PDB file of C-alpha atoms in Angstrom:
ATOM      1  CA  UNK A   1      -4.556  34.472 -12.783  1.00 42.00           C
ATOM      2  CA  UNK A   2      -5.192  32.651 -16.000  1.00 44.00           C
ATOM      3  CA  UNK A   3      -2.491  29.976 -15.848  1.00 46.00           C
ATOM      4  CA  UNK A   4      -2.951  28.815 -19.432  1.00 50.00           C
ATOM      5  CA  UNK A   5      -2.304  32.260 -20.895  1.00 48.00           C
ATOM      6  CA  UNK A   6       0.708  32.761 -18.598  1.00 43.00           C
ATOM      7  CA  UNK A   7       2.130  29.411 -19.642  1.00 44.00           C
ATOM      8  CA  UNK A   8       1.481  30.220 -23.274  1.00 48.00           C
ATOM      9  CA  UNK A   9       3.505  33.403 -22.834  1.00 47.00           C
ATOM     10  CA  UNK A  10       6.416  31.286 -21.623  1.00 45.00           C
ATOM     11  CA  UNK A  11       6.349  32.536 -18.065  1.00 43.00           C
ATOM     12  CA  UNK A  12       7.162  30.340 -15.100  1.00 44.00           C
ATOM     13  CA  UNK A  13       4.492  27.833 -14.155  1.00 45.00           C
ATOM     14  CA  UNK A  14       2.381  28.969 -11.217  1.00 41.00           C
ATOM     15  CA  UNK A  15       1.961  26.701  -8.183  1.00 42.00           C
ATOM     16  CA  UNK A  16      -1.366  24.933  -7.865  1.00 37.00           C
ATOM     17  CA  UNK A  17      -3.688  25.449  -4.919  1.00 38.00           C
ATOM     18  CA  UNK A  18      -5.635  22.257  -4.522  1.00 40.00           C
ATOM     19  CA  UNK A  19      -7.721  22.844  -1.441  1.00 46.00           C
ATOM     20  CA  UNK A  20      -7.723  25.738   1.008  1.00 47.00           C
ATOM     21  CA  UNK A  21      -9.696  23.871   3.670  1.00 52.00           C
ATOM     22  CA  UNK A  22      -7.771  20.685   4.422  1.00 58.00           C
ATOM     23  CA  UNK A  23      -9.382  19.593   7.682  1.00 61.00           C
ATOM     24  CA  UNK A  24     -12.923  18.614   6.771  1.00 63.00           C
ATOM     25  CA  UNK A  25     -15.316  16.958   9.241  1.00 67.00           C
ATOM     26  CA  UNK A  26     -17.320  14.007   7.922  1.00 68.00           C
ATOM     27  CA  UNK A  27     -19.706  12.131  10.200  1.00 75.00           C
ATOM     28  CA  UNK A  28     -18.254  13.991  13.155  1.00 75.00           C
ATOM     29  CA  UNK A  29     -14.687  12.858  12.407  1.00 71.00           C
ATOM     30  CA  UNK A  30     -11.941  15.144  11.112  1.00 68.00           C
ATOM     31  CA  UNK A  31     -10.083  14.112   7.953  1.00 64.00           C
ATOM     32  CA  UNK A  32      -6.977  15.638   6.431  1.00 64.00           C
ATOM     33  CA  UNK A  33      -7.131  15.506   2.642  1.00 63.00           C
ATOM     34  CA  UNK A  34      -4.023  15.515   0.510  1.00 64.00           C
ATOM     35  CA  UNK A  35      -4.293  15.770  -3.234  1.00 64.00           C
ATOM     36  CA  UNK A  36      -1.296  14.641  -5.227  1.00 66.00           C
ATOM     37  CA  UNK A  37      -0.286  16.611  -8.312  1.00 67.00           C
ATOM     38  CA  UNK A  38       0.926  13.421 -10.035  1.00 73.00           C
ATOM     39  CA  UNK A  39      -0.972  10.181  -9.768  1.00 78.00           C
ATOM     40  CA  UNK A  40      -0.989   7.174 -12.103  1.00 81.00           C
ATOM     41  CA  UNK A  41      -4.190   6.199 -13.839  1.00 80.00           C
ATOM     42  CA  UNK A  42      -3.793   2.699 -12.387  1.00 85.00           C
ATOM     43  CA  UNK A  43      -2.090   2.038  -9.064  1.00 85.00           C
ATOM     44  CA  UNK A  44       0.757  -0.432  -8.985  1.00 92.00           C
ATOM     45  CA  UNK A  45       2.777  -2.011  -6.193  1.00 94.00           C
ATOM     46  CA  UNK A  46       5.710   0.187  -7.191  1.00 95.00           C
ATOM     47  CA  UNK A  47       3.653   3.380  -6.932  1.00 93.00           C
ATOM     48  CA  UNK A  48       2.151   2.334  -3.592  1.00 92.00           C
ATOM     49  CA  UNK A  49       5.611   1.650  -2.153  1.00 96.00           C
ATOM     50  CA  UNK A  50       6.852   5.050  -3.355  1.00 95.00           C
ATOM     51  CA  UNK A  51       3.755   6.748  -1.948  1.00 91.00           C
ATOM     52  CA  UNK A  52       4.263   4.984   1.390  1.00 93.00           C
ATOM     53  CA  UNK A  53       7.784   6.401   1.577  1.00 95.00           C
ATOM     54  CA  UNK A  54       6.575   9.858   0.528  1.00 92.00           C
ATOM     55  CA  UNK A  55       4.148   9.792   3.476  1.00 89.00           C
ATOM     56  CA  UNK A  56       6.380   8.089   6.031  1.00 91.00           C
ATOM     57  CA  UNK A  57       6.256  11.126   8.314  1.00 89.00           C
ATOM     58  CA  UNK A  58       2.452  10.727   8.661  1.00 84.00           C
ATOM     59  CA  UNK A  59       2.656   7.150   9.940  1.00 85.00           C
ATOM     60  CA  UNK A  60       2.258   6.264  13.599  1.00 85.00           C
ATOM     61  CA  UNK A  61       4.214   3.020  13.149  1.00 89.00           C
ATOM     62  CA  UNK A  62       7.873   2.555  14.055  1.00 93.00           C
ATOM     63  CA  UNK A  63       9.630   4.303  11.184  1.00 94.00           C
ATOM     64  CA  UNK A  64      12.778   2.174  11.388  1.00 95.00           C
ATOM     65  CA  UNK A  65      10.681  -0.997  11.121  1.00 95.00           C
ATOM     66  CA  UNK A  66       8.840   0.443   8.109  1.00 95.00           C
ATOM     67  CA  UNK A  67      12.164   1.363   6.489  1.00 95.00           C
ATOM     68  CA  UNK A  68      13.481  -2.168   6.995  1.00 95.00           C
ATOM     69  CA  UNK A  69      10.302  -3.689   5.531  1.00 96.00           C
ATOM     70  CA  UNK A  70      10.309  -1.310   2.566  1.00 96.00           C
ATOM     71  CA  UNK A  71      13.980  -2.102   1.908  1.00 95.00           C
ATOM     72  CA  UNK A  72      13.259  -5.840   1.884  1.00 95.00           C
ATOM     73  CA  UNK A  73      10.204  -5.406  -0.330  1.00 96.00           C
ATOM     74  CA  UNK A  74      12.020  -3.111  -2.761  1.00 95.00           C
ATOM     75  CA  UNK A  75      14.766  -5.666  -3.280  1.00 94.00           C
ATOM     76  CA  UNK A  76      12.205  -8.296  -4.306  1.00 94.00           C
ATOM     77  CA  UNK A  77      10.544  -6.039  -6.893  1.00 95.00           C
ATOM     78  CA  UNK A  78      11.686  -5.428 -10.473  1.00 93.00           C
ATOM     79  CA  UNK A  79      14.231  -2.625 -10.105  1.00 93.00           C
ATOM     80  CA  UNK A  80      13.459  -0.952 -13.444  1.00 93.00           C
ATOM     81  CA  UNK A  81       9.721  -0.646 -12.722  1.00 95.00           C
ATOM     82  CA  UNK A  82      10.327   0.574  -9.181  1.00 96.00           C
ATOM     83  CA  UNK A  83      12.881   3.183 -10.249  1.00 95.00           C
ATOM     84  CA  UNK A  84      10.500   4.353 -12.984  1.00 95.00           C
ATOM     85  CA  UNK A  85       7.865   4.974 -10.281  1.00 95.00           C
ATOM     86  CA  UNK A  86      10.508   6.674  -8.132  1.00 95.00           C
ATOM     87  CA  UNK A  87      11.449   9.046 -10.967  1.00 94.00           C
ATOM     88  CA  UNK A  88       7.805   9.848 -11.687  1.00 93.00           C
ATOM     89  CA  UNK A  89       6.319  10.180  -8.190  1.00 92.00           C
ATOM     90  CA  UNK A  90       8.978  10.356  -5.461  1.00 93.00           C
ATOM     91  CA  UNK A  91      10.040  13.368  -3.486  1.00 92.00           C
ATOM     92  CA  UNK A  92      13.723  14.079  -2.918  1.00 94.00           C
ATOM     93  CA  UNK A  93      13.935  12.167   0.378  1.00 95.00           C
ATOM     94  CA  UNK A  94      12.165   9.136  -1.106  1.00 96.00           C
ATOM     95  CA  UNK A  95      14.328   9.247  -4.239  1.00 96.00           C
ATOM     96  CA  UNK A  96      17.495   9.317  -2.121  1.00 95.00           C
ATOM     97  CA  UNK A  97      16.207   6.422  -0.018  1.00 96.00           C
ATOM     98  CA  UNK A  98      15.628   4.165  -3.035  1.00 96.00           C
ATOM     99  CA  UNK A  99      18.947   5.128  -4.618  1.00 93.00           C
ATOM    100  CA  UNK A 100      20.607   4.071  -1.357  1.00 93.00           C
ATOM    101  CA  UNK A 101      18.649   0.802  -1.284  1.00 92.00           C
ATOM    102  CA  UNK A 102      19.948  -0.096  -4.730  1.00 89.00           C
ATOM    103  CA  UNK A 103      23.492   1.158  -4.188  1.00 86.00           C
ATOM    104  CA  UNK A 104      26.399  -1.174  -3.503  1.00 56.00           C
ATOM    105  CA  UNK A 105      26.336  -0.491   0.237  1.00 49.00           C
ATOM    106  CA  UNK A 106      22.754  -1.662   0.603  1.00 48.00           C
ATOM    107  CA  UNK A 107      22.284   0.465   3.731  1.00 50.00           C
ATOM    108  CA  UNK A 108      19.156   2.437   4.456  1.00 51.00           C
ATOM    109  CA  UNK A 109      18.911   5.686   6.329  1.00 50.00           C
ATOM    110  CA  UNK A 110      16.566   6.515   9.158  1.00 49.00           C
ATOM    111  CA  UNK A 111      13.799   9.062   8.864  1.00 46.00           C
TER     112      UNK A 111
END
């Protein structure tokens, strides 16, 4: 399909296929590549925190400990810049997490 002509005709945007082969061996080690559809031109602490939460399910660390640390870190960062990164790059679960962090209750939810 020619996505530009379909978009020009006002039809629904087609999903992107970034890489069919995701497990690629390099130097005898297997790597899983993930390409993000939205990525800032310059990384910031806010983006990296949002990306960490987006990829929480890939981590081997204790998820509850990571959630506690992220909650503490988020509360020390400028809220407007962090929420801007959340709006631009977060998935639904990550967006809900940060909204909960900055709500009046201050509780966080487990993964």
